[in-house]
Short mmCIF file of C-alpha atoms in Angstrom, two decimals:
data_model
loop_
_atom_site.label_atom_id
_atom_site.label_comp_id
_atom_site.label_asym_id
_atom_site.label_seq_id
_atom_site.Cartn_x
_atom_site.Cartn_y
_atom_site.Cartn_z
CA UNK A 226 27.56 117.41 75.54
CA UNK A 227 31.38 118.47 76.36
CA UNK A 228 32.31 116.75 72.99
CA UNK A 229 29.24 118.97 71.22
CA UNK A 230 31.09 122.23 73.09
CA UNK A 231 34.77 120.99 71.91
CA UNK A 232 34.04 120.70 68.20
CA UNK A 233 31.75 124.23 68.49
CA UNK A 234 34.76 126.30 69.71
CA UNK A 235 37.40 124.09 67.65
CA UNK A 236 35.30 124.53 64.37
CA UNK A 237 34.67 128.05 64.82
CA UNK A 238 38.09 129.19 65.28
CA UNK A 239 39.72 126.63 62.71
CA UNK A 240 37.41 128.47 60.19
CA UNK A 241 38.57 132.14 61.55
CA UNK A 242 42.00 131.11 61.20
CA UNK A 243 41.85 130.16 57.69
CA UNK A 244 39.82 133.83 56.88
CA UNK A 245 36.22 131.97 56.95
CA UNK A 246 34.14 134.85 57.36
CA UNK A 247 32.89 135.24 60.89
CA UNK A 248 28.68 134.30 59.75
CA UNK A 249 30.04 131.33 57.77
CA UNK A 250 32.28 130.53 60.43
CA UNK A 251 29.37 130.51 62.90
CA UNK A 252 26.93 128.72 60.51
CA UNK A 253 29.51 125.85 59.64
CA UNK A 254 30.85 125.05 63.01
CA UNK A 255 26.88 124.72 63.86
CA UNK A 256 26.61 121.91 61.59
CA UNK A 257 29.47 120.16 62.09
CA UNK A 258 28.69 120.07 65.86
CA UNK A 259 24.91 119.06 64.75
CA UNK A 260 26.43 116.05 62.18
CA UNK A 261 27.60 114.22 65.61
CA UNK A 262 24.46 113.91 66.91
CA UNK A 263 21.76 113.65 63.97
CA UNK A 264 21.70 113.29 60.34
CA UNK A 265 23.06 115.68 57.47
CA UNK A 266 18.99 116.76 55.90
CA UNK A 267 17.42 117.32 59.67
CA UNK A 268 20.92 118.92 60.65
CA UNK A 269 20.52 121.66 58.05
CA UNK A 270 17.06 121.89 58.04
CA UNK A 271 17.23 122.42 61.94
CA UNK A 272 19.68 124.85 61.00
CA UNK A 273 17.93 127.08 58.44
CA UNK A 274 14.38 127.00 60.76
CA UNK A 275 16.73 128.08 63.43
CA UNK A 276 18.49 130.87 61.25
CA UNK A 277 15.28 131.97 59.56
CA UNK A 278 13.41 131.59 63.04
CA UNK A 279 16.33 134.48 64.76
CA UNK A 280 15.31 137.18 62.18
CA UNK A 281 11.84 136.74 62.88
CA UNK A 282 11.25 140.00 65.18
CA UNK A 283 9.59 143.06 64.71
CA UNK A 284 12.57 144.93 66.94
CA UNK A 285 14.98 143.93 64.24
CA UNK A 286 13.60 146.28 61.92
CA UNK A 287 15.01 149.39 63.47
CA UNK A 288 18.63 148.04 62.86
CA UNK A 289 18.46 148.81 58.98
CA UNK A 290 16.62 152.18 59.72
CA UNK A 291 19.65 153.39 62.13
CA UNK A 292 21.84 152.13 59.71
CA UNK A 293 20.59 154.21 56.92
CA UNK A 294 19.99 157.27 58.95
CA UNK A 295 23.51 157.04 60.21
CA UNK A 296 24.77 156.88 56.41
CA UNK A 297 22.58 159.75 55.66
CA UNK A 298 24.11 161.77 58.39
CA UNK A 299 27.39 160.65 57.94
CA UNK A 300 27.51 162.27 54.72
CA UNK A 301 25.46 165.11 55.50
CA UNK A 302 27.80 167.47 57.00
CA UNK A 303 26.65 166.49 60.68
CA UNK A 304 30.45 165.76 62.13
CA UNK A 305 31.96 168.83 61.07
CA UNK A 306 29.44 170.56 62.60
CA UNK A 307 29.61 168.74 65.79
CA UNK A 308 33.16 169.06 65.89
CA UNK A 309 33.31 172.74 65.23
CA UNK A 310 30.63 172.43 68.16
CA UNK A 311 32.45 171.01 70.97
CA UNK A 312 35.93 172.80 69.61
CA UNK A 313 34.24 175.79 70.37
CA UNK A 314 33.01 174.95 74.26
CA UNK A 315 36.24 172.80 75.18
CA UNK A 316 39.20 173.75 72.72
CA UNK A 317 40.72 175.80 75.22
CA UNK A 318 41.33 173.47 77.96
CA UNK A 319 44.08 172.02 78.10
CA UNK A 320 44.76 168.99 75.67
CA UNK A 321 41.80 170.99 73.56
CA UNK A 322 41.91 168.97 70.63
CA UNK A 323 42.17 165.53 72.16
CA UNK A 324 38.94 166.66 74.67
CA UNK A 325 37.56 167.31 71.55
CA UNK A 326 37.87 164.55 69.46
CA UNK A 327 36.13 162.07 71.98
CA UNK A 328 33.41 164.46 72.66
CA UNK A 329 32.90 164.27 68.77
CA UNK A 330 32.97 160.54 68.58
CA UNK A 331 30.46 160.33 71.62
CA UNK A 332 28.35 162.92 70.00
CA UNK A 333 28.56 161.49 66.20
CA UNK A 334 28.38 157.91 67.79
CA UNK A 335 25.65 158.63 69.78
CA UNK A 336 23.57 160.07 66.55
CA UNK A 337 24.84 157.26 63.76
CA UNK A 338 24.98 154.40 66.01
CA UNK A 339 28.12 153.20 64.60
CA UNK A 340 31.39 153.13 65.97
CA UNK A 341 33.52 152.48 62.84
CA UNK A 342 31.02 155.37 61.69
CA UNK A 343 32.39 157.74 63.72
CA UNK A 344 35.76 156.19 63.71
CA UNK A 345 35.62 157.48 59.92
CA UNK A 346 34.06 160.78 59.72
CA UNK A 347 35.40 162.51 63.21
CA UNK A 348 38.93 160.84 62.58
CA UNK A 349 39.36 161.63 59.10
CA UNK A 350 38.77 165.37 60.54
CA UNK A 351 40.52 165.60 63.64
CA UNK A 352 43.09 162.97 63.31
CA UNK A 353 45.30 165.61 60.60
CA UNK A 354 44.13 168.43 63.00
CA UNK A 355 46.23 166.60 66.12
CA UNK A 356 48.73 165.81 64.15
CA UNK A 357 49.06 169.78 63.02
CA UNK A 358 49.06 170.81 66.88
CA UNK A 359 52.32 168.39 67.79
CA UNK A 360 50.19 165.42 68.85
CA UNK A 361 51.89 162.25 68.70
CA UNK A 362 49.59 161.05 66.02
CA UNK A 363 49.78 157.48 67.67
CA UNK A 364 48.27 158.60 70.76
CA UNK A 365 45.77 160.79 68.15
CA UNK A 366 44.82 157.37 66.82
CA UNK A 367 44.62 155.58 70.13
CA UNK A 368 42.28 158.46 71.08
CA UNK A 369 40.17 158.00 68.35
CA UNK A 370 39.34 154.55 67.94
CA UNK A 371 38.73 154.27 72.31
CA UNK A 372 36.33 157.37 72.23
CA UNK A 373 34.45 155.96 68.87
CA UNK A 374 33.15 152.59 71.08
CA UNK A 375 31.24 155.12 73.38
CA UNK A 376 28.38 155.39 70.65
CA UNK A 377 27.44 151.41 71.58
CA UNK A 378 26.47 152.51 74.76
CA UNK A 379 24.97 156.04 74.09
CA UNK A 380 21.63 155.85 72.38
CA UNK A 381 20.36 155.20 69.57
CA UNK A 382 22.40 151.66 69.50
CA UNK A 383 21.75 148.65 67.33
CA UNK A 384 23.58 146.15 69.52
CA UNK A 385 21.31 147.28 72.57
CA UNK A 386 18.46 145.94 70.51
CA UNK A 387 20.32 143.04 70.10
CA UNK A 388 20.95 142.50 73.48
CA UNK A 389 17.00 143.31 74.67
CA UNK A 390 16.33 140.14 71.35
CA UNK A 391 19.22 137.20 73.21
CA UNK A 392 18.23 138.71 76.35
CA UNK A 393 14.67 136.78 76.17
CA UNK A 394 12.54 140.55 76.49
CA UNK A 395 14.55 143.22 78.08
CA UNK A 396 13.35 146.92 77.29
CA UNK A 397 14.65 148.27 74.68
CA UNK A 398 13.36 151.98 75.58
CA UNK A 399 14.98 150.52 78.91
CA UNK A 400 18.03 149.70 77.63
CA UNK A 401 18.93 153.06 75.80
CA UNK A 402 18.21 155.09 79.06
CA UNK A 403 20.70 152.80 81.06
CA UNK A 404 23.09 153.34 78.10
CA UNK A 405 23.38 157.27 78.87
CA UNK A 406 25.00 157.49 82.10
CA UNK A 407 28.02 154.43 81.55
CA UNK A 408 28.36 155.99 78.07
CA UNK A 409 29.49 159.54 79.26
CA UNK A 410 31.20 157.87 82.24
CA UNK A 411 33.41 156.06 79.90
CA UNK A 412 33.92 159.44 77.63
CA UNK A 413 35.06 161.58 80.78
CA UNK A 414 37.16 159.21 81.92
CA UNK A 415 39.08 158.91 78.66
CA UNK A 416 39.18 162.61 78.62
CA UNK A 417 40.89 162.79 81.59
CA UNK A 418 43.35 160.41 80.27
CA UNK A 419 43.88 163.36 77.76
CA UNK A 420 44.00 165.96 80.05
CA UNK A 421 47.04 164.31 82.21
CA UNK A 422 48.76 163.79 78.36
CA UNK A 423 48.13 167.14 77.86
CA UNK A 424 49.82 168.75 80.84
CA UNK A 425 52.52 166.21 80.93
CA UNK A 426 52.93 167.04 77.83
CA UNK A 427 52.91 170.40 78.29
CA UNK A 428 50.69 171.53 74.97
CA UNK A 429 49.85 175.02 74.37
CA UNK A 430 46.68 176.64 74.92
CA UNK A 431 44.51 177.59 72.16
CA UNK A 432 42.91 180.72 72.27
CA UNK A 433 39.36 181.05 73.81
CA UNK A 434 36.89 181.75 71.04
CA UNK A 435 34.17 185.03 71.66
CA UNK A 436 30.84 184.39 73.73
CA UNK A 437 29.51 185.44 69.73
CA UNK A 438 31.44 182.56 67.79
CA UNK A 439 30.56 180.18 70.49
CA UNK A 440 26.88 180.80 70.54
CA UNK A 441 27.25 180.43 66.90
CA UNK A 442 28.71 177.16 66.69
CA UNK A 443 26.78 175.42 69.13
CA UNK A 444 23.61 176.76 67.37
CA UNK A 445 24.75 175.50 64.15
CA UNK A 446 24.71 171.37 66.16
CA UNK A 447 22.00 171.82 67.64
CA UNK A 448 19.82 170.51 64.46
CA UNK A 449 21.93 167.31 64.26
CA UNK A 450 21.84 166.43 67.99
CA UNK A 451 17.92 166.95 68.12
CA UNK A 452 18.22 163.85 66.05
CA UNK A 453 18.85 161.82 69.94
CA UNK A 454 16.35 164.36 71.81
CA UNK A 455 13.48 163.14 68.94
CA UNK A 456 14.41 159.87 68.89
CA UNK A 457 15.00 158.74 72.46
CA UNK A 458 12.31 161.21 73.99
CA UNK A 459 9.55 159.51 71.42
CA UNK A 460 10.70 155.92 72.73
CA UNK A 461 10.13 157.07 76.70
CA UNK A 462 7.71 158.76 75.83
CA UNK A 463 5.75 156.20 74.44
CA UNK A 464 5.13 157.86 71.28
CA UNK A 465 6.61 155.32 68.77
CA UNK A 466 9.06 151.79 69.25
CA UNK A 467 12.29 151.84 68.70
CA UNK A 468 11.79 150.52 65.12
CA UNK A 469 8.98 153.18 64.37
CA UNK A 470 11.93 155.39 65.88
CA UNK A 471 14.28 153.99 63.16
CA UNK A 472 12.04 155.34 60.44
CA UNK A 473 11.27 158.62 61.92
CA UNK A 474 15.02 159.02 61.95
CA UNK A 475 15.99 158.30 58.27
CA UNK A 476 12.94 161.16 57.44
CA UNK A 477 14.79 163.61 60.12
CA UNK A 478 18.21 162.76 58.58
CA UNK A 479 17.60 162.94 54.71
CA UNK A 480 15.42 166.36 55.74
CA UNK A 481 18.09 167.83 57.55
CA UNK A 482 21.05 166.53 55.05
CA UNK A 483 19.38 167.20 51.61
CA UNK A 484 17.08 169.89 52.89
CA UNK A 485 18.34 172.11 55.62
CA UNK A 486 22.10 171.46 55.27
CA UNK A 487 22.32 170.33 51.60
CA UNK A 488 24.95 168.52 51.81
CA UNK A 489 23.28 165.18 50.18
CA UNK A 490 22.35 165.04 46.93
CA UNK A 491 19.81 163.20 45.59
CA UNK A 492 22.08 161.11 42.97
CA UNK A 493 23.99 160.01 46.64
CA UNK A 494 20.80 158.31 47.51
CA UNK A 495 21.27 155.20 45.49
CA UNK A 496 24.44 154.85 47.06
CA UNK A 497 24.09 155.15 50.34
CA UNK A 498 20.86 153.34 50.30
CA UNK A 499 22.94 150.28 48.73
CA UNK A 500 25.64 150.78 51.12
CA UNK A 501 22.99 150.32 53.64
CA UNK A 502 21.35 147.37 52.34
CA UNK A 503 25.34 145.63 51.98
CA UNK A 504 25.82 146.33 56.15
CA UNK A 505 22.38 145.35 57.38
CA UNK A 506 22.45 142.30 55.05
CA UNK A 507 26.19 141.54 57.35
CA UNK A 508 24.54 142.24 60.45
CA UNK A 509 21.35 140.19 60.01
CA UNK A 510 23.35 137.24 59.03
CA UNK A 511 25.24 137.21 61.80
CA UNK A 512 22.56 137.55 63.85
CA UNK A 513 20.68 134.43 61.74
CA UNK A 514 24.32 132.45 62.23
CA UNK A 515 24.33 133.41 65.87
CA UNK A 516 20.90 132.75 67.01
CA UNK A 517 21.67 129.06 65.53
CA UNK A 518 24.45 128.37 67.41
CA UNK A 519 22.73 129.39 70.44
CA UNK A 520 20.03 127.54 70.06
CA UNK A 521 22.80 124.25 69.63
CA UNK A 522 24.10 125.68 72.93
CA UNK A 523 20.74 125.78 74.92
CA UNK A 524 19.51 122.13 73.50
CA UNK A 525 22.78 120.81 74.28
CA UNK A 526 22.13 122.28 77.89
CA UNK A 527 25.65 123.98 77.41
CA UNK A 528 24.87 127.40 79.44
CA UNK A 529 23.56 125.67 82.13
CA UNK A 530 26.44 123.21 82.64
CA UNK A 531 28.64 126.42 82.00
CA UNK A 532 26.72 128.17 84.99
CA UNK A 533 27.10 125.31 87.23
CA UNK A 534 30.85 124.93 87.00
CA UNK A 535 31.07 128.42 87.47
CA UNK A 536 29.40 128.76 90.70
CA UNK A 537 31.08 125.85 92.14
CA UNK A 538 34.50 127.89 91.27
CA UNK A 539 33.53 130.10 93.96
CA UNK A 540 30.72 131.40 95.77
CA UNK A 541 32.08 135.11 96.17
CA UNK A 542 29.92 136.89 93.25
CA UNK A 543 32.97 139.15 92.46
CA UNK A 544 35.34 136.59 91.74
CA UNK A 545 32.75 134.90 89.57
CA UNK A 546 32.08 138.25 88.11
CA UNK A 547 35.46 139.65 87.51
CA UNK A 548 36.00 135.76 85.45
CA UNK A 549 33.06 136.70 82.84
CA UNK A 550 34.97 139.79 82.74
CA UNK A 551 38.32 138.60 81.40
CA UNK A 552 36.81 136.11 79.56
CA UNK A 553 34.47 138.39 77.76
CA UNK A 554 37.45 140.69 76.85
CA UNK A 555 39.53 137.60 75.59
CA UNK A 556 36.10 137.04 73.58
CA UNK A 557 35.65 140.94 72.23
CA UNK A 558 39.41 140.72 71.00
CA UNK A 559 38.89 137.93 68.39
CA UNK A 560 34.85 138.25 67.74
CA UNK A 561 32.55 140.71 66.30
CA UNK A 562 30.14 141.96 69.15
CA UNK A 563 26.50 140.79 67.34
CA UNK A 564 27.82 137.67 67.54
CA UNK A 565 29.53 137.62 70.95
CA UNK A 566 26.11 139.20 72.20
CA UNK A 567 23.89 136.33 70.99
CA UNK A 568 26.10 133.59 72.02
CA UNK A 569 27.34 134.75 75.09
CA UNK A 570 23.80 136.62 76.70
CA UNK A 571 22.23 132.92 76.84
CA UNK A 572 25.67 131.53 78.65
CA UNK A 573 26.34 134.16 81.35
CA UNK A 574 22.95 135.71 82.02
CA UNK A 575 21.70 132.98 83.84
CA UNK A 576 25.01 133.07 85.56
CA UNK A 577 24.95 136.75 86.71
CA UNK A 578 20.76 136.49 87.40
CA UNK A 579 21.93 133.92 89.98
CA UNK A 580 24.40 136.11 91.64
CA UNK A 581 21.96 139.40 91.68
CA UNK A 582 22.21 140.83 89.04
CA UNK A 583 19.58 142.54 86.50
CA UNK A 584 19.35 141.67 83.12
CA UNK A 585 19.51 145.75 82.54
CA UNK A 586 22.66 145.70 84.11
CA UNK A 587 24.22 142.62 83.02
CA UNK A 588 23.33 144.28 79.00
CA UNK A 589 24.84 147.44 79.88
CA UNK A 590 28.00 145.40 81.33
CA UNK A 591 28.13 142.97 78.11
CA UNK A 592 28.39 145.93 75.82
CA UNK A 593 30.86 148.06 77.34
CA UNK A 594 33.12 145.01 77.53
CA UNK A 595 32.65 143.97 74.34
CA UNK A 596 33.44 147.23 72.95
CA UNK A 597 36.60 147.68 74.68
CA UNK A 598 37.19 144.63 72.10
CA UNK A 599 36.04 146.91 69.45
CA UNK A 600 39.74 148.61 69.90
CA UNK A 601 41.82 145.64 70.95
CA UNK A 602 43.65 143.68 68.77
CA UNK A 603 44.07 141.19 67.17
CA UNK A 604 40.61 141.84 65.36
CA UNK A 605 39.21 144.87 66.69
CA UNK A 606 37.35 147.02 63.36
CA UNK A 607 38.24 150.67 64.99
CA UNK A 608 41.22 150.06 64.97
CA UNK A 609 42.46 148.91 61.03
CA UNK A 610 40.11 151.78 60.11
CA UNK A 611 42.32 154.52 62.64
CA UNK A 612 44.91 153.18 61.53
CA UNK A 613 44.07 153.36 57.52
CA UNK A 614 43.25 157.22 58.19
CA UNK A 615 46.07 157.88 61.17
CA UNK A 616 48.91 156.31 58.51
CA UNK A 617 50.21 154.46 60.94
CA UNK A 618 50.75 150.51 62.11
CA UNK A 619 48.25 148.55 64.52
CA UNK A 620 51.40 147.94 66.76
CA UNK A 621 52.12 151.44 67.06
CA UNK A 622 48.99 152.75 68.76
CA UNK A 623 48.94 149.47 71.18
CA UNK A 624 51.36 151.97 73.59
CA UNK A 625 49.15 154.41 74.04
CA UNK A 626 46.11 152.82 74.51
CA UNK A 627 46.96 150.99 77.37
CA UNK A 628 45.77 154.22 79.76
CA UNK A 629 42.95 154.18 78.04
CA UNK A 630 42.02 150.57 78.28
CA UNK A 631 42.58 151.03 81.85
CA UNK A 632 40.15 153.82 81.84
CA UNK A 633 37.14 151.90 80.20
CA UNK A 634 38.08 149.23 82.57
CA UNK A 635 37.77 151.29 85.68
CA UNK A 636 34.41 152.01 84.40
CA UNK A 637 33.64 148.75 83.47
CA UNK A 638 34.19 147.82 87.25
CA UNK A 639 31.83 150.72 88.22
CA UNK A 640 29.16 149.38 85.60
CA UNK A 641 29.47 145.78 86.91
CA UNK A 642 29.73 146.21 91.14
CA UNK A 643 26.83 149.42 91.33
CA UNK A 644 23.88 148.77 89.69
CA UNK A 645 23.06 152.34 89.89
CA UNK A 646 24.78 153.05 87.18
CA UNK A 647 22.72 151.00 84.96
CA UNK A 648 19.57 150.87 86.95
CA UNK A 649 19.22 154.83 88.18
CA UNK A 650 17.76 156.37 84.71
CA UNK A 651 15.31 153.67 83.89
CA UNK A 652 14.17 154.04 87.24
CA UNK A 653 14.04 157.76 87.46
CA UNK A 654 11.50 157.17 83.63
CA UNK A 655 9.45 154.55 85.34
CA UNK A 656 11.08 151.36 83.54
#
């Protein structure tokens, strides 16, 4: 079994290091580690069953319908509007623009379900905006790409139905209302990272727009952020799945981008819809890739052994939980989170089930720490796409997010020591 584990992990990251695709990585490491213990045809016909097996679920059909509908609305005009939205309500404050730009990303993360999404369209808006005003345009950039992650947490989010598929059954309609309230803590506390830049900083005011111009703007959102009212308050309601959600929301984004904004035209469509097809055919191979190597891991009894050494280690549940932790942020910095979510949900749920804790929480936990990898280096996708639009080098903006990582952290110790914070919503909706 150790042996099994040792050429797993050594295969994997041999094949990262030599730019192996992350799925292929996955998928080959699997059979090598399978070739020690039975022949090459059963190995990869174990393999494929296993792969082919992981895609079978209805839930993983409202993946490619977020995707799509966060394409559509991407290029539909709905982040301008949303930024013009919260520039109005908070511009003033102090550090305006910065307040602004992660209520953007939480707003346009929330609605596409994409951080690299939102990453893209608010930065390539705000991020020349910042610059403009006398923001450091590192810090702009380190603003950016830690206020885009909040959109995993925030509902609609594909890697929350990824989570509720490793997790053996969670809720998804669960899952999104626990996302909410750790979603917005992790936005305000990065805004009040900005605020403290702001007045040490000393930035001018900008001038407080009329009660008219205000009313104006926010009117002018409110189409594009009905999007997470429909779609969310359908799923609680019972009304539709989350997948059936999926499809209500591509009809609700190409009618509001083609028909009430028209800002999509219909010779985009074949496009975006291909676009689509190219990053759900990325995600559901990872998953496929995954879900095989976790199935290695459970037959070789891995996650078990795993949980046993790690409550021997100590039988105080916060040291044990603080490990998974830092482990699981060493993990988000060099892996892509579908991945880290299927392999790692089978390891450490058992782990933190033992020590109290829900599988809602433990989800909610997993995915804010995993996106705090989504902006740390060495591999982290916000950040080579802030940095393509900011103009500037990955080691530059490293400075400046530190406060910021220390922020999310702070919350991630909330999310991980009070269940309320992951448990009070679902509750309060009768999940």
């Amino acid at each position: 079994m150790e042996m099994t584990a040792v050429v797993l992990v050594v295969g994997f990251f041999f094949f990262l290091l030599i730019n192996v695709p992350v799925s292929i990585s996955i998928g080959l490491a699997t059979l090598i580690a399978m070739l020690m213990n039975i022949e090459a045809v059963p190995a990869v016909t174990t393999i494929a069953q296993r792969m082919a097996g992981g895609l079978d679920s209805f839930a993983l059909l409202a993946i490619p319908f977020f995707v799509l509908s966060g394409l559509i609305m991407g290029r539909g005009g709905i982040a301008k509007r949303l930024i013009e939205c919260a520039m109005a309500l908070i511009g003033s404050l102090p550090g305006g623009l910065a307040l602004v730009n992660v209520v953007s990303c939480m707003l346009f993360g929330a609605i596409s379900g994409s951080a690299v999404a939102a990453t893209s369209a608010i930065g390539s808006f705000m991020l020349p905006q910042m610059k403009k005003n006398g923001y450091d345009p590192n810090f702009s950039a380190a603003v950016t790409a830690a206020a885009s992650t909040t959109g995993m947490l925030i509902p609609p989010s594909n890697i929350l139905i990824v989570y509720a598929i490793a997790s053996g059954g969670v809720s998804i309609a669960a899952l999104f209302m626990a996302g909410y309230l750790p979603g917005i803590m992790v936005g305000l506390a990065l805004m009040i990272v900005c605020f403290i830049y702001a007045k040490k900083k000393n930035f001018p005011l900008s001038e407080r727009l009329p009660l008219r111009i205000v009313a104006k703007k926010v009117l002018a959102a409110v189409p594009s952020l009905f999007l997470i009212v429909l779609v969310i308050g359908g799923i609680v309601g019972g009304i539709f799945t989350a997948t059936e959600a999926g499809a209500i929301a591509v009809v609700y984004a190409l009618m509001l981008s083609m028909g009430f904004y028209g800002e999509v035209k219909a010779k985009e469509l074949p496009e975006i819809l291909l676009k689509s097809a190219e990053t759900t055919a990325i995600v559901m191979l990872l998953i496929a890739a995954s879900t095989a190597m976790s199935w290695l891991l459970s037959f070789e009894n891995i996650p078990q052994s795993l949980s046993d050494y790690l409550l021997q280690l100590s039988d105080n549940p916060i040291i044990i939980l603080l490990l998974i932790n830092l482990l699981l942020i060493v993990v988000g910095a060099f892996l892509d989170m579908t991945p880290a979510v299927l392999i790692f949900t089978p390891i450490f749920l058992p782990v933190a089930m033992e020590l109290g804790m829900s599988p809602l929480q433990f989800g909610i936990m997993i995915v804010l720490n995993l996106s705090i990898g989504l902006c740390s280096p060495p591999v982290g996708a916000v950040l080579f796409v802030t940095c393509a639009i900011a103009k500037t080098k990955l080691e530059d903006i490293i400075r400046p997010l530190i406060p910021l990582y220390a922020a999310m952290f702070v919350v991630l110790m909330l999310v991980t020591y009070v269940a309320w914070f992951s448990e009070a919503l679902p509750q309060w909706f009768g999940f």
